[in-house]
Short mmCIF file of C-alpha atoms in Angstrom, two decimals:
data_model
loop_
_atom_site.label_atom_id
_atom_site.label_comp_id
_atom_site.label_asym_id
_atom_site.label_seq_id
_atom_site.Cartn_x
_atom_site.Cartn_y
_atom_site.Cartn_z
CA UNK A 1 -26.44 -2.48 14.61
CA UNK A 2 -29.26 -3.42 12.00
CA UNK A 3 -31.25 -0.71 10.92
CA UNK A 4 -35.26 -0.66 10.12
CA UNK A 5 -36.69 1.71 8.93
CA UNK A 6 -40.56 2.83 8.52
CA UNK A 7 -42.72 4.51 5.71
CA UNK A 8 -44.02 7.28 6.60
CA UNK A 9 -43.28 8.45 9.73
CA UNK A 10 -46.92 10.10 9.81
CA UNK A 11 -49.88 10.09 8.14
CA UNK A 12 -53.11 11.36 7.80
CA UNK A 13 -56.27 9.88 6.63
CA UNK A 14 -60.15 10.86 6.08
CA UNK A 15 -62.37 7.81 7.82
CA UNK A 16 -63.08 5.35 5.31
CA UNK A 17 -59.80 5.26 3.95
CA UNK A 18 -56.83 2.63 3.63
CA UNK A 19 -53.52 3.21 4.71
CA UNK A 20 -50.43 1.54 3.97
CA UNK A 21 -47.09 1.36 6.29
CA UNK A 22 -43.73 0.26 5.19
CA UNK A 23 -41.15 -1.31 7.23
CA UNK A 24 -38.33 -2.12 5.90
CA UNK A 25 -34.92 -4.18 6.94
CA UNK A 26 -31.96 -1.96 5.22
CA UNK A 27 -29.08 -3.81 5.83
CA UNK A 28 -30.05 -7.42 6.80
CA UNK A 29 -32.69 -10.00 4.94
CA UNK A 30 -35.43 -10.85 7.51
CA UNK A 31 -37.42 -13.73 7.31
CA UNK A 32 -39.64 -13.08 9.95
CA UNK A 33 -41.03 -9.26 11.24
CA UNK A 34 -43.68 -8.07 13.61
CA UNK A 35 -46.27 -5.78 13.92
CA UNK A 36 -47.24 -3.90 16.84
CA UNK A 37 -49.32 -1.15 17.78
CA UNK A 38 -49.30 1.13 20.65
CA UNK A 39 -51.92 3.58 22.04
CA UNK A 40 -51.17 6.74 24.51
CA UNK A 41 -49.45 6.12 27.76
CA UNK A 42 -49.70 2.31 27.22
CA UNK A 43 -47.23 -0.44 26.56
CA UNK A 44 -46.68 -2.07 22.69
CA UNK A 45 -49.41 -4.38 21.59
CA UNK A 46 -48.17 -7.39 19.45
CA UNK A 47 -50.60 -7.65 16.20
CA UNK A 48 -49.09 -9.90 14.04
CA UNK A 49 -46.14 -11.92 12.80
CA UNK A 50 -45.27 -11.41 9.64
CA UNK A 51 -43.30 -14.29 7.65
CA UNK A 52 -41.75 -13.63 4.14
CA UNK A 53 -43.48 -15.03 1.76
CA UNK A 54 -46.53 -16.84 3.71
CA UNK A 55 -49.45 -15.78 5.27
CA UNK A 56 -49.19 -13.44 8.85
CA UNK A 57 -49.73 -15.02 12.15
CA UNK A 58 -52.39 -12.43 13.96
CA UNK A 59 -52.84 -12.18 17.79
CA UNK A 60 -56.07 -12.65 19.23
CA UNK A 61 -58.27 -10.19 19.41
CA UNK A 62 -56.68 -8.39 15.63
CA UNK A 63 -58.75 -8.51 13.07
CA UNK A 64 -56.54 -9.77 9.99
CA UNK A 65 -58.89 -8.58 7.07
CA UNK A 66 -58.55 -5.09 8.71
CA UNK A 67 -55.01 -4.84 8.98
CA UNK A 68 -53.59 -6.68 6.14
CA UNK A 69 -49.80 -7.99 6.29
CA UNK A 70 -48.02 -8.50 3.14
CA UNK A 71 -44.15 -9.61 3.34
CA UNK A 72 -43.28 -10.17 -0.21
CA UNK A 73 -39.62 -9.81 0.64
CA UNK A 74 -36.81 -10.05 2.85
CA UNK A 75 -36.45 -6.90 3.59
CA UNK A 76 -40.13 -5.45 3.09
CA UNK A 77 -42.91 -6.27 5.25
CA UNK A 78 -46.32 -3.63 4.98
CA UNK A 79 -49.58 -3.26 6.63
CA UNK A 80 -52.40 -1.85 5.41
CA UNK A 81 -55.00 -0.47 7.77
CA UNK A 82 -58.09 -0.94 5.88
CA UNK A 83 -61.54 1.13 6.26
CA UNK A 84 -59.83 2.93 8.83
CA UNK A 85 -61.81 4.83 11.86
CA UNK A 86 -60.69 7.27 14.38
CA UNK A 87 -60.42 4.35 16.70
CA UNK A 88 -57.55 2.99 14.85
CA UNK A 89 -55.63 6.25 15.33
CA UNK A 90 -52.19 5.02 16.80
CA UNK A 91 -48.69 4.20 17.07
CA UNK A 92 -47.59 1.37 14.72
CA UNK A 93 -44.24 -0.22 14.93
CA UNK A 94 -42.32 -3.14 13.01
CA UNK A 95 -39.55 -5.14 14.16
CA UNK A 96 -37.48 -7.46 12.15
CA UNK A 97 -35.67 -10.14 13.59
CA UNK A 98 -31.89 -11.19 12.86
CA UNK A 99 -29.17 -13.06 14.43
CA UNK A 100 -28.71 -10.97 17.50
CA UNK A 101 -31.92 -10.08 18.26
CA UNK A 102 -34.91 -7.95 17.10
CA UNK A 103 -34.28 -4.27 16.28
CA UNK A 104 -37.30 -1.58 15.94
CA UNK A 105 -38.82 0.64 13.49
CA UNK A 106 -39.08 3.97 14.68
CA UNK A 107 -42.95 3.84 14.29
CA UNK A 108 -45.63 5.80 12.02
CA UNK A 109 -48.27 7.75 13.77
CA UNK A 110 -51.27 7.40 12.32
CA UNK A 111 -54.32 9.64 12.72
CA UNK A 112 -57.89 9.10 11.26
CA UNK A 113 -59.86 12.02 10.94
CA UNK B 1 -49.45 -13.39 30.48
CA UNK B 2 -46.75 -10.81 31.99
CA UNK B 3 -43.71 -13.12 33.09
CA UNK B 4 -41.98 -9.91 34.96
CA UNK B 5 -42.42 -7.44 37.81
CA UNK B 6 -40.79 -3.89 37.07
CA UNK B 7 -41.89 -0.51 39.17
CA UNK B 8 -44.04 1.78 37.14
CA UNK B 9 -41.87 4.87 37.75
CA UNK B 10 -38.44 5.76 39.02
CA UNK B 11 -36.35 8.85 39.06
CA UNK B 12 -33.06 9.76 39.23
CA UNK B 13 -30.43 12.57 39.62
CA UNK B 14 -28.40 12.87 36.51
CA UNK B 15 -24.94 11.64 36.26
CA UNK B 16 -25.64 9.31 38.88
CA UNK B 17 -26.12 5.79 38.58
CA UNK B 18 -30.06 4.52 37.59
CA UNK B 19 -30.84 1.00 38.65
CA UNK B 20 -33.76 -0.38 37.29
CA UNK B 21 -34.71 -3.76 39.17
CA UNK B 22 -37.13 -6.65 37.32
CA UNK B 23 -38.56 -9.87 38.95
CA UNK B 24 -38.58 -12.58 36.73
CA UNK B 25 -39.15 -15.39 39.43
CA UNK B 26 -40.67 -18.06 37.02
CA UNK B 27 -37.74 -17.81 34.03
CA UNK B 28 -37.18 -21.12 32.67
CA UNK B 29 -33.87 -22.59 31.95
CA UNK B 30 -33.63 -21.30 28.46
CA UNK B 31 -34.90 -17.82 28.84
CA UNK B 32 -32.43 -14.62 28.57
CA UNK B 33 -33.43 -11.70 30.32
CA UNK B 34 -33.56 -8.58 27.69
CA UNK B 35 -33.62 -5.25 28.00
CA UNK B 36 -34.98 -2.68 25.92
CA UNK B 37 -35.87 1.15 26.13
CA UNK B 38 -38.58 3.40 24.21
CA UNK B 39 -37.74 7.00 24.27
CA UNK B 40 -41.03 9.13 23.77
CA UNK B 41 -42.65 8.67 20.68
CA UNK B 42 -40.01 6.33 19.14
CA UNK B 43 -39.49 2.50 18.34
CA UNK B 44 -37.89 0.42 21.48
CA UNK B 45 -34.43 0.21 21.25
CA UNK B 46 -32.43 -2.42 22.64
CA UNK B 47 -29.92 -2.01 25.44
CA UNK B 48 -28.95 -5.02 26.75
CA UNK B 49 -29.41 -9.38 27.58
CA UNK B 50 -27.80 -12.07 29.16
CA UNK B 51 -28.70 -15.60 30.39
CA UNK B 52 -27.00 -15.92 34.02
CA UNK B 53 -23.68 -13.93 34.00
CA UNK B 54 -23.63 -10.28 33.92
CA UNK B 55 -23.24 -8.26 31.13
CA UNK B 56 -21.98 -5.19 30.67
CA UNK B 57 -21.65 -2.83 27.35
CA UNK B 58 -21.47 0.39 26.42
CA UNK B 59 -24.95 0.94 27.56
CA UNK B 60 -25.54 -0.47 30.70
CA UNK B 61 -24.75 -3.48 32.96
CA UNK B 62 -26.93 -6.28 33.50
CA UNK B 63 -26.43 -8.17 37.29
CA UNK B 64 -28.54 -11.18 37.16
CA UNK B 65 -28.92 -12.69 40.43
CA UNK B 66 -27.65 -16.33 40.89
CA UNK B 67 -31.09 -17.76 41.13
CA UNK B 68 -32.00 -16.09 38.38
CA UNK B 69 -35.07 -14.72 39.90
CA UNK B 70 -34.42 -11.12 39.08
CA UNK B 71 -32.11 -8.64 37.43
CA UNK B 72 -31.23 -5.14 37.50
CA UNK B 73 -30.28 -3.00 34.33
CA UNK B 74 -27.57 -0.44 35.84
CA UNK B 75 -27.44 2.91 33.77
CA UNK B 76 -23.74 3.97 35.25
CA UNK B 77 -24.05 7.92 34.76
CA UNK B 78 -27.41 8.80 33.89
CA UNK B 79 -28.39 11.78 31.13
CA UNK B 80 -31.10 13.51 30.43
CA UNK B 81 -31.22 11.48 27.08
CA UNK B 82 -31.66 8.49 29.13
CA UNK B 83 -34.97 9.75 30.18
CA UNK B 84 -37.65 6.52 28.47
CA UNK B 85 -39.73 3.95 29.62
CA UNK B 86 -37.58 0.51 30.06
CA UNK B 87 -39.14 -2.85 29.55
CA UNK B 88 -37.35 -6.16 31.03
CA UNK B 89 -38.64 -9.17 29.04
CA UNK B 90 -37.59 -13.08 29.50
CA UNK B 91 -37.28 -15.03 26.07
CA UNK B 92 -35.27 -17.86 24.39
CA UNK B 93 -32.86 -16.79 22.24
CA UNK B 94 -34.49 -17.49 19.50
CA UNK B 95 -34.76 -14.64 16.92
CA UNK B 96 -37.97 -15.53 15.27
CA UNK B 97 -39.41 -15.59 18.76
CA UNK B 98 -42.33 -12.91 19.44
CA UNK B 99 -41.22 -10.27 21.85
CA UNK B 100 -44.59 -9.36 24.67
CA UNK B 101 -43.95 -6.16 26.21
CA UNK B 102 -45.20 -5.77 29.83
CA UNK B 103 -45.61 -2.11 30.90
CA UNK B 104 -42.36 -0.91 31.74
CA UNK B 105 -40.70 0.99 33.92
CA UNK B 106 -40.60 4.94 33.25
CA UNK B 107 -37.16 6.69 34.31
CA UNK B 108 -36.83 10.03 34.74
CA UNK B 109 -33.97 11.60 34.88
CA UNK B 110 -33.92 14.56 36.78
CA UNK B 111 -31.09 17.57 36.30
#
């Protein structure tokens, strides 16, 4: 099956800081990925649609110049979690989509200290 | 808004067969019923779909009922490994289509 993978798995941050997540499609081109997020004991939280090469579609309720969605590529979509707060301490997963359906990242765990 | 119905929690002896039912009684005509699963502290992973005849693979089998109304994911000899929270979602087939996850149903798997 199609593979995606993430970058980094986990990370660490001070409050304040930005943090950037990769995810990436390694054996298919996607033109379209997705962004979720997904806090203890609850289900996945769509953030955004990412679309190569224009501007992200964000769900309501996300605000898009706090988590900023670049896909420059096929194959590479990132978000970066700017000025980020303990609150934004999470699960973050991509998803890329391909003939066949829409296979996962296996998420980055971010923490915000 | 949540288009399916799943029990929070189920268990079930291992090596027996887990059946995991859904409710989606307003699907539309177009809609598949998919299947996925998200293993603790992992990205979902998919198992299974199918429009209106079952499906079987070498995963699970999917027995949608004739009206379409519901659906049950059949795990034929549970493991321990199969132990995750399973999410039925309805969706065209359309790959660039959004996937909303309702809250799942979370199997455990008992030895």
């Amino acid at each position: 099956g199609a593979v995606v993978s993430q970058h980094p798995s986990w990370v660490i941050c001070k409050s304040g800081t930005s943090v950037k997540i990769e995810c990436r499609s390694l054996d298919f081109q996607a033109t379209t990925m997705f962004w979720y997020r997904q806090f203890p004991k609850q289900s996945l939280m769509l953030m955004a649609t990412s679309n190569e090469g224009s501007k992200a579609t964000y769900e309501q309720g996300v605000e898009k110049d706090k988590f900023l969605i670049n896909h420059a590529s096929l194959t590479l979509s990132t978000l970066t979690v700017t000025s980020a707060h303990p609150e934004d301490s999470s699960f973050y997963i991509c998803s890329a989509s391909v003939i066949g359906g829409q296979f996962f990242g296996p998420g980055t765990r971010l923490t915000v200290l | 808004d949540a288009k399916t119905t799943q029990p929070t929690s189920m268990d079930c002896a291992e090596g027996r067969a887990a059946n995991l039912p859904c409710n989606h009684s307003t699907i539309s005509g177009n809609e598949y019923v998919y299947w996925y699963r998200q293993i603790h502290s992992q990205g979902p992973q998919y198992i299974i779909h199918g429009l209106k005849n079952n499906e079987t693979n070498e995963m699970a089998s999917l027995i949608i009922t004739e009206d379409r109304k519901s659906s049950t994911l059949i795990l034929p000899h549970a493991t321990l490994r199969d132990t995750a929270v399973y999410y039925c979602i309805v969706r065209v087939d359309n790959r660039d289509d959004k996937i909303i996850f309702g809250k799942g149903t979370r199997l455990h798997i008992l030895p």
